[in-house]
CSV table of N, CA and C in Angstrom, one decimal:
chain,number,residue,atom,x,y,z
M,1,MET,N,-40.3,160.8,81.6
M,1,MET,CA,-39.9,159.9,80.5
M,1,MET,C,-39.6,158.5,81.1
M,2,SER,N,-40.0,157.5,80.4
M,2,SER,CA,-39.8,156.2,80.9
M,2,SER,C,-38.4,155.7,80.7
M,3,LYS,N,-38.0,154.7,81.5
M,3,LYS,CA,-36.7,154.2,81.5
M,3,LYS,C,-36.4,153.5,80.2
M,4,LEU,N,-35.1,153.7,79.7
M,4,LEU,CA,-34.7,153.1,78.4
M,4,LEU,C,-34.5,151.6,78.6
M,5,THR,N,-35.0,150.9,77.6
M,5,THR,CA,-34.9,149.4,77.7
M,5,THR,C,-33.6,149.0,77.0
M,6,LYS,N,-33.2,147.8,77.3
M,6,LYS,CA,-32.0,147.2,76.7
M,6,LYS,C,-32.1,147.2,75.2
M,7,GLU,N,-33.3,146.9,74.7
M,7,GLU,CA,-33.6,146.8,73.3
M,7,GLU,C,-33.5,148.1,72.6
M,8,GLU,N,-33.9,149.2,73.3
M,8,GLU,CA,-33.8,150.6,72.7
M,8,GLU,C,-32.3,150.9,72.6
M,9,VAL,N,-31.5,150.6,73.6
M,9,VAL,CA,-30.1,150.9,73.6
M,9,VAL,C,-29.4,150.1,72.4
M,10,LYS,N,-29.8,148.9,72.2
M,10,LYS,CA,-29.2,148.1,71.2
M,10,LYS,C,-29.7,148.6,69.8
M,11,HIS,N,-30.9,149.1,69.7
M,11,HIS,CA,-31.4,149.7,68.5
M,11,HIS,C,-30.6,151.0,68.1
M,12,VAL,N,-30.3,151.8,69.1
M,12,VAL,CA,-29.6,153.1,68.9
M,12,VAL,C,-28.1,152.7,68.5
M,13,ALA,N,-27.6,151.7,69.2
M,13,ALA,CA,-26.2,151.3,68.9
M,13,ALA,C,-26.1,150.8,67.5
M,14,HIS,N,-27.1,150.0,67.0
M,14,HIS,CA,-27.2,149.5,65.7
M,14,HIS,C,-27.2,150.7,64.7
M,15,LEU,N,-28.1,151.7,64.9
M,15,LEU,CA,-28.2,152.9,64.1
M,15,LEU,C,-26.8,153.6,64.0
M,16,ALA,N,-26.1,153.6,65.1
M,16,ALA,CA,-24.8,154.3,65.1
M,16,ALA,C,-23.7,153.4,64.7
M,17,ARG,N,-24.0,152.2,64.2
M,17,ARG,CA,-23.0,151.2,63.8
M,17,ARG,C,-22.0,150.8,64.8
M,18,LEU,N,-22.5,150.7,66.1
M,18,LEU,CA,-21.7,150.3,67.2
M,18,LEU,C,-22.0,148.9,67.6
M,19,ALA,N,-21.0,148.1,67.8
M,19,ALA,CA,-21.2,146.7,68.2
M,19,ALA,C,-21.1,146.7,69.7
M,20,ILE,N,-22.2,146.3,70.4
M,20,ILE,CA,-22.1,146.2,71.9
M,20,ILE,C,-22.6,144.9,72.3
M,21,THR,N,-22.1,144.4,73.5
M,21,THR,CA,-22.5,143.1,74.0
M,21,THR,C,-23.8,143.3,74.8
M,22,GLU,N,-24.4,142.2,75.2
M,22,GLU,CA,-25.6,142.2,76.0
M,22,GLU,C,-25.3,142.9,77.3
M,23,GLU,N,-24.2,142.6,77.9
M,23,GLU,CA,-23.8,143.3,79.2
M,23,GLU,C,-23.7,144.8,79.0
M,24,GLU,N,-23.1,145.2,77.9
M,24,GLU,CA,-22.9,146.6,77.7
M,24,GLU,C,-24.3,147.3,77.5
M,25,ALA,N,-25.1,146.6,76.8
M,25,ALA,CA,-26.5,147.2,76.5
M,25,ALA,C,-27.2,147.4,77.9
M,26,GLU,N,-27.1,146.4,78.7
M,26,GLU,CA,-27.7,146.5,80.0
M,26,GLU,C,-27.1,147.6,80.9
M,27,LYS,N,-25.8,147.7,80.9
M,27,LYS,CA,-25.1,148.8,81.6
M,27,LYS,C,-25.5,150.2,81.0
M,28,PHE,N,-25.5,150.3,79.7
M,28,PHE,CA,-25.8,151.6,79.1
M,28,PHE,C,-27.2,152.0,79.3
M,29,ALA,N,-28.1,151.0,79.3
M,29,ALA,CA,-29.5,151.3,79.6
M,29,ALA,C,-29.7,151.9,81.0
M,30,GLU,N,-29.0,151.3,81.9
M,30,GLU,CA,-29.0,151.8,83.3
M,30,GLU,C,-28.4,153.2,83.4
M,31,GLN,N,-27.3,153.4,82.8
M,31,GLN,CA,-26.6,154.7,82.8
M,31,GLN,C,-27.4,155.8,82.1
M,32,LEU,N,-27.9,155.5,80.9
M,32,LEU,CA,-28.7,156.5,80.2
M,32,LEU,C,-30.0,156.8,80.9
M,33,GLY,N,-30.6,155.8,81.6
M,33,GLY,CA,-31.8,156.0,82.4
M,33,GLY,C,-31.5,157.0,83.5
M,34,LYS,N,-30.4,156.8,84.2
M,34,LYS,CA,-30.0,157.8,85.2
M,34,LYS,C,-29.8,159.2,84.7
M,35,ILE,N,-29.2,159.3,83.5
M,35,ILE,CA,-29.0,160.6,82.9
M,35,ILE,C,-30.4,161.2,82.6
M,36,THR,N,-31.3,160.5,81.9
M,36,THR,CA,-32.6,161.1,81.6
M,36,THR,C,-33.4,161.4,82.8
M,37,GLU,N,-33.3,160.7,83.9
M,37,GLU,CA,-34.0,161.0,85.1
M,37,GLU,C,-33.4,162.3,85.7
M,38,TYR,N,-32.1,162.5,85.6
M,38,TYR,CA,-31.5,163.8,86.1
M,38,TYR,C,-32.0,164.9,85.3
M,39,VAL,N,-32.0,164.8,83.9
M,39,VAL,CA,-32.4,165.8,83.0
M,39,VAL,C,-33.9,166.2,83.3
M,40,GLN,N,-34.7,165.2,83.6
M,40,GLN,CA,-36.1,165.5,83.9
M,40,GLN,C,-36.3,166.4,85.0
M,41,THR,N,-35.3,166.5,85.9
M,41,THR,CA,-35.5,167.4,87.1
M,41,THR,C,-35.5,168.9,86.6
M,42,LEU,N,-34.9,169.1,85.4
M,42,LEU,CA,-34.9,170.5,84.9
M,42,LEU,C,-36.3,170.9,84.5
M,43,ASN,N,-37.2,170.0,84.2
M,43,ASN,CA,-38.6,170.4,83.9
M,43,ASN,C,-39.3,171.0,85.1
M,44,GLU,N,-38.8,170.8,86.3
M,44,GLU,CA,-39.4,171.3,87.5
M,44,GLU,C,-39.1,172.8,87.7
M,45,LEU,N,-38.1,173.3,87.0
M,45,LEU,CA,-37.7,174.7,87.1
M,45,LEU,C,-38.8,175.6,86.5
M,46,ASP,N,-39.0,176.8,87.1
M,46,ASP,CA,-39.9,177.8,86.5
M,46,ASP,C,-39.1,178.6,85.5
M,47,THR,N,-39.4,178.5,84.3
M,47,THR,CA,-38.6,179.3,83.2
M,47,THR,C,-39.5,180.3,82.5
M,48,THR,N,-40.6,180.7,83.2
M,48,THR,CA,-41.6,181.6,82.6
M,48,THR,C,-41.0,182.8,82.1
M,49,ASN,N,-40.1,183.5,82.8
M,49,ASN,CA,-39.5,184.8,82.4
M,49,ASN,C,-38.1,184.7,81.9
M,50,VAL,N,-37.7,183.5,81.5
M,50,VAL,CA,-36.3,183.3,81.0
M,50,VAL,C,-36.4,183.2,79.5
M,51,GLU,N,-35.6,184.1,78.9
M,51,GLU,CA,-35.6,184.2,77.4
M,51,GLU,C,-34.7,183.0,76.9
M,52,PRO,N,-35.2,182.4,75.8
M,52,PRO,CA,-34.4,181.4,75.1
M,52,PRO,C,-33.0,182.0,74.6
M,53,THR,N,-32.0,181.2,74.8
M,53,THR,CA,-30.7,181.7,74.3
M,53,THR,C,-30.0,180.6,73.4
M,54,SER,N,-29.1,181.0,72.6
M,54,SER,CA,-28.3,180.1,71.8
M,54,SER,C,-26.9,180.1,72.3
M,55,HIS,N,-26.5,181.0,73.2
M,55,HIS,CA,-25.2,181.1,73.7
M,55,HIS,C,-25.3,181.6,75.1
M,56,VAL,N,-24.4,181.2,76.0
M,56,VAL,CA,-24.4,181.7,77.3
M,56,VAL,C,-24.0,183.1,77.5
M,57,LEU,N,-23.2,183.6,76.6
M,57,LEU,CA,-22.7,185.0,76.6
M,57,LEU,C,-23.5,185.8,75.6
M,58,PRO,N,-23.6,187.1,75.9
M,58,PRO,CA,-24.4,188.0,74.9
M,58,PRO,C,-23.5,188.4,73.7
M,59,ILE,N,-23.0,187.4,72.9
M,59,ILE,CA,-22.2,187.7,71.8
M,59,ILE,C,-23.1,188.0,70.6
M,60,VAL,N,-22.8,189.0,69.9
M,60,VAL,CA,-23.6,189.3,68.7
M,60,VAL,C,-22.9,188.8,67.5
M,61,ASN,N,-22.2,189.6,66.7
M,61,ASN,CA,-21.5,189.1,65.5
M,61,ASN,C,-20.0,189.1,65.8
M,62,VAL,N,-19.4,187.9,65.8
M,62,VAL,CA,-18.0,187.7,66.1
M,62,VAL,C,-17.2,187.5,64.9
M,63,MET,N,-17.8,187.6,63.7
M,63,MET,CA,-17.1,187.4,62.5
M,63,MET,C,-16.4,188.7,62.0
M,64,ARG,N,-15.3,188.5,61.4
M,64,ARG,CA,-14.6,189.7,60.9
M,64,ARG,C,-15.3,190.3,59.7
M,65,GLU,N,-15.0,191.5,59.4
M,65,GLU,CA,-15.6,192.2,58.2
M,65,GLU,C,-15.1,191.5,56.9
M,66,ASP,N,-15.9,191.3,56.0
M,66,ASP,CA,-15.5,190.6,54.7
M,66,ASP,C,-15.0,191.7,53.8
M,67,VAL,N,-13.6,191.8,53.7
M,67,VAL,CA,-13.0,192.8,52.9
M,67,VAL,C,-12.1,192.1,51.9
M,68,ALA,N,-12.3,192.5,50.6
M,68,ALA,CA,-11.5,192.0,49.5
M,68,ALA,C,-10.1,192.5,49.6
M,69,GLU,N,-9.1,191.6,49.5
M,69,GLU,CA,-7.7,191.9,49.5
M,69,GLU,C,-7.0,191.4,48.3
M,70,LYS,N,-5.9,191.9,47.9
M,70,LYS,CA,-5.2,191.5,46.8
M,70,LYS,C,-4.6,190.1,47.1
M,71,GLY,N,-4.8,189.2,46.1
M,71,GLY,CA,-4.3,187.8,46.2
M,71,GLY,C,-2.9,187.6,45.9
M,72,LEU,N,-2.4,186.4,45.8
M,72,LEU,CA,-1.0,186.1,45.4
M,72,LEU,C,-0.8,186.5,44.0
M,73,ASP,N,0.5,186.8,43.7
M,73,ASP,CA,0.9,187.2,42.4
M,73,ASP,C,0.9,185.9,41.5
M,74,ARG,N,0.3,185.9,40.4
M,74,ARG,CA,0.2,184.6,39.6
M,74,ARG,C,1.6,184.0,39.2
M,75,GLU,N,2.5,184.9,38.8
M,75,GLU,CA,3.8,184.4,38.5
M,75,GLU,C,4.5,183.7,39.6
M,76,LYS,N,4.4,184.2,40.8
M,76,LYS,CA,5.0,183.6,42.0
M,76,LYS,C,4.3,182.2,42.3
M,77,VAL,N,3.0,182.2,42.1
M,77,VAL,CA,2.3,180.9,42.4
M,77,VAL,C,2.7,179.9,41.4
M,78,LEU,N,2.8,180.2,40.1
M,78,LEU,CA,3.2,179.3,39.1
M,78,LEU,C,4.6,178.8,39.2
M,79,LEU,N,5.4,179.5,40.0
M,79,LEU,CA,6.8,178.9,40.2
M,79,LEU,C,6.7,177.7,41.1
M,80,ASN,N,5.7,177.5,41.8
M,80,ASN,CA,5.6,176.3,42.8
M,80,ASN,C,4.8,175.2,42.2
M,81,VAL,N,4.3,175.2,41.0
M,81,VAL,CA,3.5,174.1,40.4
M,81,VAL,C,4.4,173.3,39.4
M,82,LYS,N,4.0,172.1,39.3
M,82,LYS,CA,4.7,171.1,38.5
M,82,LYS,C,4.6,171.5,37.0
M,83,GLU,N,3.3,171.7,36.6
M,83,GLU,CA,3.0,172.0,35.2
M,83,GLU,C,1.9,173.1,35.1
M,84,HIS,N,2.1,174.0,34.2
M,84,HIS,CA,1.2,175.0,33.9
M,84,HIS,C,1.1,175.4,32.5
M,85,GLU,N,0.0,176.0,32.1
M,85,GLU,CA,-0.2,176.4,30.7
M,85,GLU,C,-1.1,177.6,30.6
M,86,ASP,N,-0.7,178.6,29.9
M,86,ASP,CA,-1.5,179.8,29.7
M,86,ASP,C,-1.9,180.4,31.1
M,87,GLY,N,-1.0,180.4,32.0
M,87,GLY,CA,-1.3,181.0,33.3
M,87,GLY,C,-2.2,180.2,34.2
M,88,LEU,N,-2.5,178.9,33.9
M,88,LEU,CA,-3.3,178.0,34.7
M,88,LEU,C,-2.6,176.8,35.1
M,89,VAL,N,-2.9,176.3,36.2
M,89,VAL,CA,-2.3,175.1,36.8
M,89,VAL,C,-2.8,173.9,36.1
M,90,LYS,N,-2.0,173.0,35.5
M,90,LYS,CA,-2.4,171.8,34.9
M,90,LYS,C,-2.4,170.6,35.9
M,91,VAL,N,-3.4,169.9,36.0
M,91,VAL,CA,-3.5,168.8,36.9
M,91,VAL,C,-3.9,167.5,36.1
M,92,PRO,N,-3.6,166.3,36.7
M,92,PRO,CA,-4.0,165.1,36.0
M,92,PRO,C,-5.5,165.0,35.9
M,93,PRO,N,-6.1,164.4,34.9
M,93,PRO,CA,-7.5,164.2,34.8
M,93,PRO,C,-8.0,163.2,35.9
M,94,ILE,N,-9.2,163.5,36.4
M,94,ILE,CA,-9.7,162.6,37.4
M,94,ILE,C,-10.9,161.8,36.8
M,95,LEU,N,-11.5,162.3,35.7
M,95,LEU,CA,-12.6,161.6,35.1
M,95,LEU,C,-12.2,161.1,33.7
M,96,GLU,N,-12.6,160.0,33.4
M,96,GLU,CA,-12.3,159.4,32.1
M,96,GLU,C,-13.3,159.8,31.1
M,97,GLU,N,-12.9,160.0,29.9
M,97,GLU,CA,-13.9,160.4,28.8
M,97,GLU,C,-14.6,159.3,28.3
């Protein structure tokens, strides 16, 4: 990969809505260039027999079982609301007619 130019850094900063100075663009171009050079060394590794992974640990499904449970009692919930009608919470309108 070629070295990042100051113009490319300024373009990416613009896309990210970041205001950077000329000096910062120069500094970041150098720093990002060193990072990409280092990452390029990973291409030298032989990964022929290495399976792709999405996580470093062999975790399968870590989510809990989706079990329906009884919710809150309606009367208790309505005790905490400012205004209610027919068992429903009344809220101020947010859209005008």
